[in-house]
Tab-separated table of C-alpha atoms and ligand atoms in Angstrom:
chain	number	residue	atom	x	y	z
A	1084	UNK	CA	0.000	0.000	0.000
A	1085	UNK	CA	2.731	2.529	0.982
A	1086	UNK	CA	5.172	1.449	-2.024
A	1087	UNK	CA	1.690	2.187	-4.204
A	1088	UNK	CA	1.459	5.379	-2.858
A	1089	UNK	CA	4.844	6.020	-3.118
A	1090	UNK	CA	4.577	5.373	-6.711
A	1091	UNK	CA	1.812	7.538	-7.144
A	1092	UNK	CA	3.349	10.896	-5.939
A	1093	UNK	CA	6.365	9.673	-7.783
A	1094	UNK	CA	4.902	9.641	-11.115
A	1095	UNK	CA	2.579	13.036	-9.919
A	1096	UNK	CA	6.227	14.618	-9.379
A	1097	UNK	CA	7.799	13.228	-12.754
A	1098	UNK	CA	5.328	14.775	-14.655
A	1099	UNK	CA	5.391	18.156	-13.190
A	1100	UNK	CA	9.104	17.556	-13.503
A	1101	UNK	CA	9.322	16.564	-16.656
A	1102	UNK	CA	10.222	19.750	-18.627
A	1103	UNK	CA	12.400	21.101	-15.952
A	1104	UNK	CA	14.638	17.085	-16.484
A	1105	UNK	CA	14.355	17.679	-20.446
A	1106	UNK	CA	16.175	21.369	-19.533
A	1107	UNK	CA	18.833	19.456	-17.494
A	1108	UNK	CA	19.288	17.055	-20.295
A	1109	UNK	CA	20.074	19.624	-23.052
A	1110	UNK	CA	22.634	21.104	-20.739
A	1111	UNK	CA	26.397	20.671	-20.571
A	1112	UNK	CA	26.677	21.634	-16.939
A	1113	UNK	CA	28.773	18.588	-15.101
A	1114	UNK	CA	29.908	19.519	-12.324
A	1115	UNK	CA	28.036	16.345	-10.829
A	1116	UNK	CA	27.966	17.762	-7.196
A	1117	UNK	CA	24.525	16.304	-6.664
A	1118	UNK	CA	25.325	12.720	-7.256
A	1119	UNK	CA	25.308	11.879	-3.531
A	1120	UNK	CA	22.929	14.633	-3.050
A	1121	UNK	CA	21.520	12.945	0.454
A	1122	UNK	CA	24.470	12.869	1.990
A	1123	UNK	CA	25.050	16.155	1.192
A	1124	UNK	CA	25.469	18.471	4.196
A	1125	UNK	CA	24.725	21.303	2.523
A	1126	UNK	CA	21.129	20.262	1.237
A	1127	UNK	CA	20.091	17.811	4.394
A	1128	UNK	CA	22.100	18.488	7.444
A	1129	UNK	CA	20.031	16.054	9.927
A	1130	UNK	CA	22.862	13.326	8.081
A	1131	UNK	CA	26.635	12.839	9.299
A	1132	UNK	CA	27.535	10.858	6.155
A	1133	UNK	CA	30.338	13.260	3.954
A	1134	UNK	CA	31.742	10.342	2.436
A	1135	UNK	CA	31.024	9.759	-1.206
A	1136	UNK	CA	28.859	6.734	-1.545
A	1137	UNK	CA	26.223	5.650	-4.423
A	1138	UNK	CA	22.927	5.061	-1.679
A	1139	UNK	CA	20.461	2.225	-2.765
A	1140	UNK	CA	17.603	4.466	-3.328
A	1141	UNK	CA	13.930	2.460	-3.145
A	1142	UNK	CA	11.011	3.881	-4.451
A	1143	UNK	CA	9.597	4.761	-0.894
A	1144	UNK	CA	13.210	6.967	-0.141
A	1145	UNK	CA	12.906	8.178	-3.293
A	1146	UNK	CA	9.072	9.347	-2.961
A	1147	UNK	CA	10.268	11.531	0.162
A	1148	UNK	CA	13.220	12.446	-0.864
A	1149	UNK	CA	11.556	14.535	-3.421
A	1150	UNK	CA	8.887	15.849	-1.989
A	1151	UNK	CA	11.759	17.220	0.630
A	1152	UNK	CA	13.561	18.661	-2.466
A	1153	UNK	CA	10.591	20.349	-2.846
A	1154	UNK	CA	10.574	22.000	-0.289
A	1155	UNK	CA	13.993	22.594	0.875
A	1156	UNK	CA	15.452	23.261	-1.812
A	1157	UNK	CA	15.562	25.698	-5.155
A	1158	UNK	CA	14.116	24.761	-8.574
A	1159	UNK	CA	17.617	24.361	-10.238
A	1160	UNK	CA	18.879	22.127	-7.490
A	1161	UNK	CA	15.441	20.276	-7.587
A	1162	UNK	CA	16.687	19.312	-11.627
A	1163	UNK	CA	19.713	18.555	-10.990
A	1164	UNK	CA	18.809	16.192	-8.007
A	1165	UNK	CA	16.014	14.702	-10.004
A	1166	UNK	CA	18.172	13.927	-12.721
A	1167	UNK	CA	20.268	11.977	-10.335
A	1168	UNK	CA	17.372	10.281	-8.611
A	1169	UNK	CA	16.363	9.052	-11.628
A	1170	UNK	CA	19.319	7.725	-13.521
A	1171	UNK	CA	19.184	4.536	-12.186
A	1172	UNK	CA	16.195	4.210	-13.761
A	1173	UNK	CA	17.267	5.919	-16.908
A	1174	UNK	CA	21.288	4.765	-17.154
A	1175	UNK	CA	21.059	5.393	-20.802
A	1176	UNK	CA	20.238	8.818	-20.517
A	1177	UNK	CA	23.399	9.239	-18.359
A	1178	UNK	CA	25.741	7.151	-21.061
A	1179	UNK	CA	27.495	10.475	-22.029
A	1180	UNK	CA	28.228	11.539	-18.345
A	1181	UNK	CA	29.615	7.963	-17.426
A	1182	UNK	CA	33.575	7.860	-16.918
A	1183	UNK	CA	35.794	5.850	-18.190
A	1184	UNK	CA	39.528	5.174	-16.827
A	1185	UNK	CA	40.862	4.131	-19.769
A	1186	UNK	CA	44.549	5.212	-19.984
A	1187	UNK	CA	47.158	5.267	-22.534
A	1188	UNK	CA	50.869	4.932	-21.300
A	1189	UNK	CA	54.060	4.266	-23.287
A	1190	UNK	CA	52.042	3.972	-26.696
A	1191	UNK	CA	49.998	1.171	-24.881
A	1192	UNK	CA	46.625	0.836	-24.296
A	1193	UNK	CA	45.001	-0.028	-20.599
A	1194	UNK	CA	41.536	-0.555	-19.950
A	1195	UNK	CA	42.374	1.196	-16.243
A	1196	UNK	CA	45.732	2.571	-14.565
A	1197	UNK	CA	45.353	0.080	-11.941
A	1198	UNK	CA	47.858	-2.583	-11.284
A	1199	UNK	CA	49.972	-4.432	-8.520
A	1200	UNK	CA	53.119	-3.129	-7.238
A	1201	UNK	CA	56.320	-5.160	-7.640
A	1202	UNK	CA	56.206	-8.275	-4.579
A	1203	UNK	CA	52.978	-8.534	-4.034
A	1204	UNK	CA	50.775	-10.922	-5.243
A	1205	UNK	CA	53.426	-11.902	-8.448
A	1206	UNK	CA	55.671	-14.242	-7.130
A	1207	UNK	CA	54.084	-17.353	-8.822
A	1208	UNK	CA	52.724	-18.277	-12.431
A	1209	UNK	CA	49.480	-18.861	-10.944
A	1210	UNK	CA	49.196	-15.011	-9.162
A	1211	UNK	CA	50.403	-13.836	-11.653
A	1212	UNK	CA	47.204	-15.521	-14.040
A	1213	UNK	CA	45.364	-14.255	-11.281
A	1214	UNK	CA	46.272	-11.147	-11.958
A	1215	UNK	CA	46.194	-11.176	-15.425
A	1216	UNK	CA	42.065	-12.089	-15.102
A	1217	UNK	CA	41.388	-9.814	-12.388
A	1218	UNK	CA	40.180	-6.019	-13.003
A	1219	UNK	CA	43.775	-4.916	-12.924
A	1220	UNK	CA	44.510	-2.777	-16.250
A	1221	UNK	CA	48.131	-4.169	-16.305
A	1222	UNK	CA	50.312	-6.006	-14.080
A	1223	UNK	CA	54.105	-6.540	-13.054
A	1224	UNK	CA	56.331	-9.529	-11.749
A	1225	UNK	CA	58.292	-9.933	-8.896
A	1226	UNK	CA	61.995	-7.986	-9.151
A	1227	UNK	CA	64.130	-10.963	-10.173
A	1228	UNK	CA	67.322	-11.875	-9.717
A	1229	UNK	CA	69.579	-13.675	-12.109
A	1230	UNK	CA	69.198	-16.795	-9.808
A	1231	UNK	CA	66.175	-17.678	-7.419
A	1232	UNK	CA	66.546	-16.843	-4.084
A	1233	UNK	CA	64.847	-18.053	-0.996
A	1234	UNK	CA	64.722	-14.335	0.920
A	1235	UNK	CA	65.003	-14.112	4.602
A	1236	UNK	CA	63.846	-15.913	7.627
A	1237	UNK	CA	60.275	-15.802	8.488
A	1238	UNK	CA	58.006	-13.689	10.060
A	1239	UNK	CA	59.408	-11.362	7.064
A	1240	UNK	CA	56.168	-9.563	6.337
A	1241	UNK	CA	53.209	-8.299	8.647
A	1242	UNK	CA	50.399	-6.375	8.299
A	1243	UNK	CA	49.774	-3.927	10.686
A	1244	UNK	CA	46.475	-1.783	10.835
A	1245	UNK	CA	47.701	1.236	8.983
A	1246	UNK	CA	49.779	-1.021	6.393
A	1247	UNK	CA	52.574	-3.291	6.540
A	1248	UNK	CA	56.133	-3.876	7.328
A	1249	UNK	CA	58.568	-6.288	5.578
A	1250	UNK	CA	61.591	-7.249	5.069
A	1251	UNK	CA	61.159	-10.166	2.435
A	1252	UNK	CA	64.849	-10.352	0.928
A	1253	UNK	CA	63.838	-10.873	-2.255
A	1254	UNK	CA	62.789	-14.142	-2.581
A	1255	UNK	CA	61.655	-14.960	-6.065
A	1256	UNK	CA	61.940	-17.438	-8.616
A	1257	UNK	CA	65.052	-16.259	-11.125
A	1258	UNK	CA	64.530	-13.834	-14.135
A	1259	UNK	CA	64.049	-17.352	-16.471
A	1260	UNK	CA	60.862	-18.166	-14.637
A	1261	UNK	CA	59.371	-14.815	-15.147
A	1262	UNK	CA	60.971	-14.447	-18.667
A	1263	UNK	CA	59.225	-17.718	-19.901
A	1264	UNK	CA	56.090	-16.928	-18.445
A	1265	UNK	CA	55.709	-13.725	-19.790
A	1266	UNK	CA	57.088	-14.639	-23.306
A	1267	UNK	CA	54.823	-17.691	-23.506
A	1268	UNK	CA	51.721	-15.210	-22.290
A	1269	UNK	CA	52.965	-12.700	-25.022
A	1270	UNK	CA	52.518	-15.435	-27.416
A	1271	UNK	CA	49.373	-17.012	-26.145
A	1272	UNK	CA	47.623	-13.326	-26.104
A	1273	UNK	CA	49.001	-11.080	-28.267
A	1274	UNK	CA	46.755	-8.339	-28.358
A	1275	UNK	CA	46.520	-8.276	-24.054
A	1276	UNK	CA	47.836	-5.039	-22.549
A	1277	UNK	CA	51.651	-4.904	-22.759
A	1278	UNK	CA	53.117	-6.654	-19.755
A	1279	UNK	CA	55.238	-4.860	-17.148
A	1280	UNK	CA	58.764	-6.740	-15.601
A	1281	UNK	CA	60.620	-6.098	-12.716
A	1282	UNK	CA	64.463	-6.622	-12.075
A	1283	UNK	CA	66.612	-5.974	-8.608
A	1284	UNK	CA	70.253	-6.940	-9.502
A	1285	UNK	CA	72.473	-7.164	-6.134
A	1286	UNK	CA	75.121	-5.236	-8.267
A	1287	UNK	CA	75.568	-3.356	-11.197
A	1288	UNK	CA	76.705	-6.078	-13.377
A	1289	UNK	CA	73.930	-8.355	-12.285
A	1290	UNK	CA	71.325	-5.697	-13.204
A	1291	UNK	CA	72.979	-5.034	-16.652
A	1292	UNK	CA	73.609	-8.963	-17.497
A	1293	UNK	CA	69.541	-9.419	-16.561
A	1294	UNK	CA	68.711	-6.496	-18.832
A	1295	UNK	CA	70.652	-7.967	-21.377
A	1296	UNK	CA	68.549	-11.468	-21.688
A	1297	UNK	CA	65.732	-9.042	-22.044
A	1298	UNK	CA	67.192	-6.627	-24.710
A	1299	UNK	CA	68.056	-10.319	-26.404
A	1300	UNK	CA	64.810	-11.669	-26.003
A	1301	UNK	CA	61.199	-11.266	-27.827
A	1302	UNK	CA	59.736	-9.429	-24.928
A	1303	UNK	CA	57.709	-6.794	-26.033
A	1304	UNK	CA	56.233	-5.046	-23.111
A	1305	UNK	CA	57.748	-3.014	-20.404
A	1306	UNK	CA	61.364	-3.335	-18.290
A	1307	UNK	CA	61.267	-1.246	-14.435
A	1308	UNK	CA	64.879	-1.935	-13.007
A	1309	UNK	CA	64.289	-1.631	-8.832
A	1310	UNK	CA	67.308	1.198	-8.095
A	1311	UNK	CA	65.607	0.829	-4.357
A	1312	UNK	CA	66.483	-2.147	-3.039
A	1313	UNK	CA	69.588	-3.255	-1.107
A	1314	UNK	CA	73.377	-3.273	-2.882
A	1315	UNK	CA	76.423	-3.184	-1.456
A	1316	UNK	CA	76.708	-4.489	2.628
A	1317	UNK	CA	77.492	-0.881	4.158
A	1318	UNK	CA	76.128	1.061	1.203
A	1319	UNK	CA	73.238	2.738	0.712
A	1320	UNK	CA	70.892	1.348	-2.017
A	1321	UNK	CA	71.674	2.705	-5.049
A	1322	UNK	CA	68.777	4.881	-5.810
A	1323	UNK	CA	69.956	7.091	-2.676
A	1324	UNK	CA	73.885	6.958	-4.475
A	1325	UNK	CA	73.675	9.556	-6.812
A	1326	UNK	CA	76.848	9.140	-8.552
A	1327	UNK	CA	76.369	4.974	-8.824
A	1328	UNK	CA	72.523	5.901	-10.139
A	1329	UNK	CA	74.386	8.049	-12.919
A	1330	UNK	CA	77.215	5.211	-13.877
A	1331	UNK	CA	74.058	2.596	-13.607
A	1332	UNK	CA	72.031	4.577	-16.319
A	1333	UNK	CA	75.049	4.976	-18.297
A	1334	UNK	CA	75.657	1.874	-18.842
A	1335	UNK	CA	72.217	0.587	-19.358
A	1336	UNK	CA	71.142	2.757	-21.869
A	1337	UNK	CA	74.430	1.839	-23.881
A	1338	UNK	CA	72.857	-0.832	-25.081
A	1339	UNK	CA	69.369	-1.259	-23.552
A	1340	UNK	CA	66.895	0.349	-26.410
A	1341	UNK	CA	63.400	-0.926	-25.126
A	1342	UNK	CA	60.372	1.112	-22.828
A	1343	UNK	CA	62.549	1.003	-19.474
A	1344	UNK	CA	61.214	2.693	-15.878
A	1345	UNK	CA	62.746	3.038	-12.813
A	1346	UNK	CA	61.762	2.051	-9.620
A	1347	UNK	CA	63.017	4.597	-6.637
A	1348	UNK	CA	62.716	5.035	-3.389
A	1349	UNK	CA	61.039	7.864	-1.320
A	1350	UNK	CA	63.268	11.137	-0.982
A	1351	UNK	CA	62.702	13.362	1.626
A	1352	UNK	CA	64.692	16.735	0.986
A	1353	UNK	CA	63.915	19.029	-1.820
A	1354	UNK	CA	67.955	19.093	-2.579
A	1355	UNK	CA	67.602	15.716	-3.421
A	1356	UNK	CA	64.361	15.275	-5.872
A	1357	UNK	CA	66.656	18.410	-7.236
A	1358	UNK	CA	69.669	16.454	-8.147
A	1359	UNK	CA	67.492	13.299	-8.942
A	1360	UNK	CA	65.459	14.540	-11.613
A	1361	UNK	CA	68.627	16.432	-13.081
A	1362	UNK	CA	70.199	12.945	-13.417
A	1363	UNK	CA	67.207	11.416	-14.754
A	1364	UNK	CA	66.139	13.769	-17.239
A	1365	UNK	CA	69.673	13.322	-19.068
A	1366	UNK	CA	68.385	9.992	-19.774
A	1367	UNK	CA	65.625	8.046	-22.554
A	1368	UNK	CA	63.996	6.585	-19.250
A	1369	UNK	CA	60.258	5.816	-19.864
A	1370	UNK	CA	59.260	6.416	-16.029
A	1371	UNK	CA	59.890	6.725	-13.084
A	1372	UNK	CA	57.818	4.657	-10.464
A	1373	UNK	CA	57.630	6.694	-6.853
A	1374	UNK	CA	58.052	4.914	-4.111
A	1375	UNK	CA	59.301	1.834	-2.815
A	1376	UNK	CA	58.594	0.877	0.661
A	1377	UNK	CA	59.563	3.770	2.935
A	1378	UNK	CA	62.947	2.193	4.245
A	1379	UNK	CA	63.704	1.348	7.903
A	1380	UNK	CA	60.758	1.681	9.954
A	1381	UNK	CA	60.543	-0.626	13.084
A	1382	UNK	CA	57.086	-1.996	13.779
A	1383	UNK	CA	56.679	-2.883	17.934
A	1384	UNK	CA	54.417	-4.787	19.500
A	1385	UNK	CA	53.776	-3.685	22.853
A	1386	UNK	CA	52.170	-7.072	24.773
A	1387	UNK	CA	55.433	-8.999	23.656
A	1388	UNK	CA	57.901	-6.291	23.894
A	1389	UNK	CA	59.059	-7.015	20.951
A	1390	UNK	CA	59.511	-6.124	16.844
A	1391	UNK	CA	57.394	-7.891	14.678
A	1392	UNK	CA	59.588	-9.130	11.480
A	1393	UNK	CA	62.961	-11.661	12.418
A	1394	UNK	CA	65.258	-10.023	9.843
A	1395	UNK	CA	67.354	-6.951	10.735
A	1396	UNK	CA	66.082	-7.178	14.654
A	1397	UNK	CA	62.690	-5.615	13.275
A	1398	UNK	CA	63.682	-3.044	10.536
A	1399	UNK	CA	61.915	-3.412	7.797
A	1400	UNK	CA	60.128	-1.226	4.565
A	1401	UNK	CA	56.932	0.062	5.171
A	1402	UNK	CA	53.921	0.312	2.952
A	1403	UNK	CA	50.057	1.299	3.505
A	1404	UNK	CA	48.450	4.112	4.638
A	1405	UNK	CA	51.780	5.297	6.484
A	1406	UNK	CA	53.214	6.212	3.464
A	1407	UNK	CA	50.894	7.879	1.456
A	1408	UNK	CA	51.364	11.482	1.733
A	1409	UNK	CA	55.629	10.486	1.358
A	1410	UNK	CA	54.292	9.021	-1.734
A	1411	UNK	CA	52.133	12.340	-2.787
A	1412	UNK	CA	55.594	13.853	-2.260
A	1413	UNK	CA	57.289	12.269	-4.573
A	1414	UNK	CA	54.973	11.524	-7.292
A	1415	UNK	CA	54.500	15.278	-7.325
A	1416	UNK	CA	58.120	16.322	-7.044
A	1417	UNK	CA	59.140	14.439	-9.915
A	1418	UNK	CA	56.187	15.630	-11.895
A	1419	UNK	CA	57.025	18.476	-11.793
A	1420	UNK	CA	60.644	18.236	-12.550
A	1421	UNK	CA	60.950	15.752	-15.041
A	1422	UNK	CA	60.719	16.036	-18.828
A	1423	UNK	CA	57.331	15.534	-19.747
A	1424	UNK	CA	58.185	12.352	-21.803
A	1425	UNK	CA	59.071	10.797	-18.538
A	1426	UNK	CA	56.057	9.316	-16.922
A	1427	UNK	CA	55.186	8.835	-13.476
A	1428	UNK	CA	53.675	6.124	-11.847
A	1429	UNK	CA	52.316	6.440	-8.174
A	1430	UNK	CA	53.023	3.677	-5.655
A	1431	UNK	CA	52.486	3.985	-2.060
A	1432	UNK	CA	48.994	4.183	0.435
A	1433	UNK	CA	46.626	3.647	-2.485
A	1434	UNK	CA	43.648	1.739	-0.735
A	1435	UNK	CA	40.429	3.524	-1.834
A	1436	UNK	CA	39.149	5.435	-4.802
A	1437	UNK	CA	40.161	9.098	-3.456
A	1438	UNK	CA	43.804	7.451	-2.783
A	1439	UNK	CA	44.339	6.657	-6.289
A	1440	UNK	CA	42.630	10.463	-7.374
A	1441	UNK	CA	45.200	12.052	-5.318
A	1442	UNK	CA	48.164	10.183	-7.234
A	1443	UNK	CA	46.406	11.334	-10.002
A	1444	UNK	CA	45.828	14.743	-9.267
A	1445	UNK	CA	50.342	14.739	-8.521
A	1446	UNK	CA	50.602	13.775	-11.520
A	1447	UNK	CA	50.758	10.021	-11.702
A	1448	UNK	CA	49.807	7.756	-15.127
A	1449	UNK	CA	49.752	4.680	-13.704
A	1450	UNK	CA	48.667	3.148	-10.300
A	1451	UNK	CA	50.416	0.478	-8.372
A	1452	UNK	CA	49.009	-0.894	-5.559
A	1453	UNK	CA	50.917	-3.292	-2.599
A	1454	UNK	CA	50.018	-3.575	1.155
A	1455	UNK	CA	46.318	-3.318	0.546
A	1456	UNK	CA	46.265	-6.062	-2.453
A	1457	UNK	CA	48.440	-8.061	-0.170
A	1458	UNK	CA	45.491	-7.694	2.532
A	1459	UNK	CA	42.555	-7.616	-0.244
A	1460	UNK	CA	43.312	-9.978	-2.750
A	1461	UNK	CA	42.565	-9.252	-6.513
A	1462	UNK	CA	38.803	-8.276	-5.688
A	1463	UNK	CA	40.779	-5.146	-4.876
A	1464	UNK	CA	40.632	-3.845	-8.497
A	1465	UNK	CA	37.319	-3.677	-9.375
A	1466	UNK	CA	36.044	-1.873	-5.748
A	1467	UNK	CA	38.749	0.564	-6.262
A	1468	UNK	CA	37.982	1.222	-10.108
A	1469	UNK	CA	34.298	1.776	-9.018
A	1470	UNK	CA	35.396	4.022	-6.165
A	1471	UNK	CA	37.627	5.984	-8.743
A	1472	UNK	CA	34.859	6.358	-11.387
A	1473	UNK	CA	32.219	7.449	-8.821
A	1474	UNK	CA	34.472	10.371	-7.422
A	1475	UNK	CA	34.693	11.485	-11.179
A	1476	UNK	CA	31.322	11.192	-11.895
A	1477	UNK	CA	30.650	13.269	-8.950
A	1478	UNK	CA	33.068	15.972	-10.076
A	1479	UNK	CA	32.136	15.953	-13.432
A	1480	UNK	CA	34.734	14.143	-15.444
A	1481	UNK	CA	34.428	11.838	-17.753
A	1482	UNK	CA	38.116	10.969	-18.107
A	1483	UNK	CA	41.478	11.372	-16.382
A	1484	UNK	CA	43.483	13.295	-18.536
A	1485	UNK	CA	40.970	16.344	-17.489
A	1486	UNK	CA	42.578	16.084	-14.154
A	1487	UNK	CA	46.038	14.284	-14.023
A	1488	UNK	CA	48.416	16.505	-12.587
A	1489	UNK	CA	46.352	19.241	-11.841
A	1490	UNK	CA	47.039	19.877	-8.342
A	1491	UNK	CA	46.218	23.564	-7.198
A	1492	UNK	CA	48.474	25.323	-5.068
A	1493	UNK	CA	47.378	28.148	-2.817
B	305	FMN	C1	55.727	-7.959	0.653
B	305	FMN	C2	56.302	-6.881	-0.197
B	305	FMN	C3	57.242	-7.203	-1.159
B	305	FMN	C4	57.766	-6.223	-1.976
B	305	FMN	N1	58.668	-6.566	-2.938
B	305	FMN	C5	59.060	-5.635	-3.848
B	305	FMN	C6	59.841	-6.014	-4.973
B	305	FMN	O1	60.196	-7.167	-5.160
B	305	FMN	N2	60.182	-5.045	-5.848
B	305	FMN	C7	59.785	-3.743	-5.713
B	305	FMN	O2	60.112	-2.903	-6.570
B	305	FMN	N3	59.046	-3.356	-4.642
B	305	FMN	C8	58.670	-4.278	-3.726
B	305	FMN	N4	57.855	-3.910	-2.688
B	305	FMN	C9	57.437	-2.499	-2.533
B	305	FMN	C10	56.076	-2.287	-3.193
B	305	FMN	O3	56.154	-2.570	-4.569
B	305	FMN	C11	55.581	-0.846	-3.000
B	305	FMN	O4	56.479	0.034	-3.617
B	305	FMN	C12	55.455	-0.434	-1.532
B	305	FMN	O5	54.944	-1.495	-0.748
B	305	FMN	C13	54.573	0.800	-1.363
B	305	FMN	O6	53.268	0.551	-1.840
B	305	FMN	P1	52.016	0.208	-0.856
B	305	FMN	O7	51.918	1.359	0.108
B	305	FMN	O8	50.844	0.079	-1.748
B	305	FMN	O9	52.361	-1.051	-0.156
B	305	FMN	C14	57.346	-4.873	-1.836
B	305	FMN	C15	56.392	-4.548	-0.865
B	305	FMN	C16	55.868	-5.540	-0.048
B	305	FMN	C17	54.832	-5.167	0.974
């Protein structure tokens, strides 16, 4: 009885409606502010929710809702509102307003920028073919080394509420397992998004023999060498060596000629994204990928009295939420310093929709995601997509080129 009435004054208000929708329709204003328009504080301040979420609207909501709008509110807001209410009903309408993530990076093609960051969730064939039929738009392996190596001694890698620390070793399976796989995948799909590999030499000579069997081999998609992971005993990793990141370049691109990022770790000091980017911009590097774990951090747990991970008495990288404005940082630092031919991909605290906007909004092409995949699974992908697409539907945008890198200052 109530859902009949509901429907009654519903299709009363439609029609009185109607002209004012048909308006709305012709119009090219997008600004999209109304999508969540009941949990906006602005138009109905008896709710606490801010937070950008699509509500299940049923017809008896949707009866008062407008009849509210009627009431609170002014005729233009009343269209716009309307028009919102109503596109579930009338998703075709809305086809022109929906957007779309697709992204274009290195002359290839990806359905979305999403993908998993280097050690997580790509250690195997079968995550990896996990991967490659989740929601991800592309996906990377685990940094190899020229032989397989069994990492440290366990606990290596905990997750901790606001993200994670580890400190894995590198364990992985040798640069042939991932080479075959990827060649053989290249083969078996050749028109799937170019694939993206990952190397970690423990020296310069190991890096530059591994990028050798690429350059030598079919592989077609992308190389990222990891400059941010341990070297030398005593040293720093190489990445924060700015004179051994020079001589490493130097070499590589002396003979290495296909799409090839680097993977770096966070800086901290404005000198040093300075003398970075100078370095890097002498080179024909494809990207850079900002950050690796932030390095170092010492996780305790207070019951036991004790660190967390065996290796290093508790140091240990850390990734998650901990690290995502250092990540902001960075992304946006070398934005804005590097040639524009030199992409950026962001890495570090991505974990919702407005995350991965953020990295966006610095600048980034590309999204990598770690700690939360490694909590998530692959389901990850397609809630964060969804998350990503509603924020831009809500601001208006239809794609992400209208907003990469547009940060405002103040
Ligand atoms: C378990 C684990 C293993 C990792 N292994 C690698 C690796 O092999 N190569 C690499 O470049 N980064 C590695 N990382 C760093 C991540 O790729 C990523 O840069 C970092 O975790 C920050 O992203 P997040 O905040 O999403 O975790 C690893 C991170 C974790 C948590």
């Amino acid at each position: 009885m109530a859902q009949s009435f509901s429907l009654l004054i519903l299709t009363l208000f439609f029609a009185h409606q109607y002209v004012c929708i048909l308006i709305h329709f012709s119009s090219d204003f997008t600004e999209g502010y109304f999508t969540n328009f009941r949990y906006s504080p602005k138009i109905f301040h008896h709710t606490h929710h801010h937070e950008i979420k699509k509500p299940y609207i049923s017809v008896h909501a949707l009866a008062k809702d407008l009849i509210r709008l009627n009431f609170e509110v002014s005729a233009y807001v009343r269209i716009r509102c309307i028009y919102r209410l109503v596109n579930k009903q009338t998703a075709s309408i809305e086809t022109n307003m929906t957007a779309i993530l697709n992204t274009r990076f290195l002359n290839n093609s990806y359905e979305n920028p999403f993908m998993n960051a280097s050690g997580v969730h790509c250690m195997t064939t079968e995550e990896l073919d996990e991967l490659a039929n989740s929601k991800a738009g592309a996906f990377i392996t685990k940094s190899s080394t020229t032989l397989e190596r069994a990492g440290n001694p366990e606990p290596r890698y905990i997750s901790v509420p606001l993200g994670s620390i580890n400190s894995m070793g590198l364990p992985n399976e040798g640069i042939d397992y991932y080479l075959s796989y990827v060649l053989d995948r290249q083969e078996k799909y050749p028109n799937a998004p170019a694939i993206f590999f990952s190397v970690a030499g423990m020296s310069i000579d190991e890096n530059l023999s591994m990028l050798r069997k690429i350059q030598d081999s079919e592989f077609n998609g992308v190389t990222e060498l990891n400059l941010s992971c341990p070297n030398v005993p005593g040293k720093p990793q190489v990445a924060y060596d700015f004179d051994l990141t020079r001589e490493t370049l130097e070499r590589v691109f002396a003979f290495f000629k296909k799409p090839l990022g680097i993977k770096l770790p966070p800086y901290f000091d404005f000198a040093h994204f300075d003398i970075m980017a100078k370095i890097l911009n002498e080179f024909p590097l494809a990207y850079v990928n900002s950050i690796n774990s932030v390095g170092n951090g010492l996780y305790i747990d207070v019951d036991k009295e004790s660190v967390v991970v065996k290796p290093k008495n508790g140091f240990g990288g850390i990734g998650g939420e901990y690290v995502k404005p250092t990540a902001l940082a960075n992304v946006r630092a070398f934005y804005t310093r590097l040639r524009p031919e030199i992409k950026v991909i962001g890495t570090g605290g991505i974990k919702s929709g407005k995350d991965a906007f953020e990295h966006l909004l610095c600048g980034a092409s590309m999204l990598q995601i770690g700690t939360e995949l490694q909590k998530e699974g692959v389901e990850i992908f397609g809630r964060i997509e969804k998350e990503l697409k509603d924020i831009m539907e809500a601001k208006g945008y239809t794609s992400i080129d209208q907003f990469r890198g547009k940060l405002n200052s103040l």
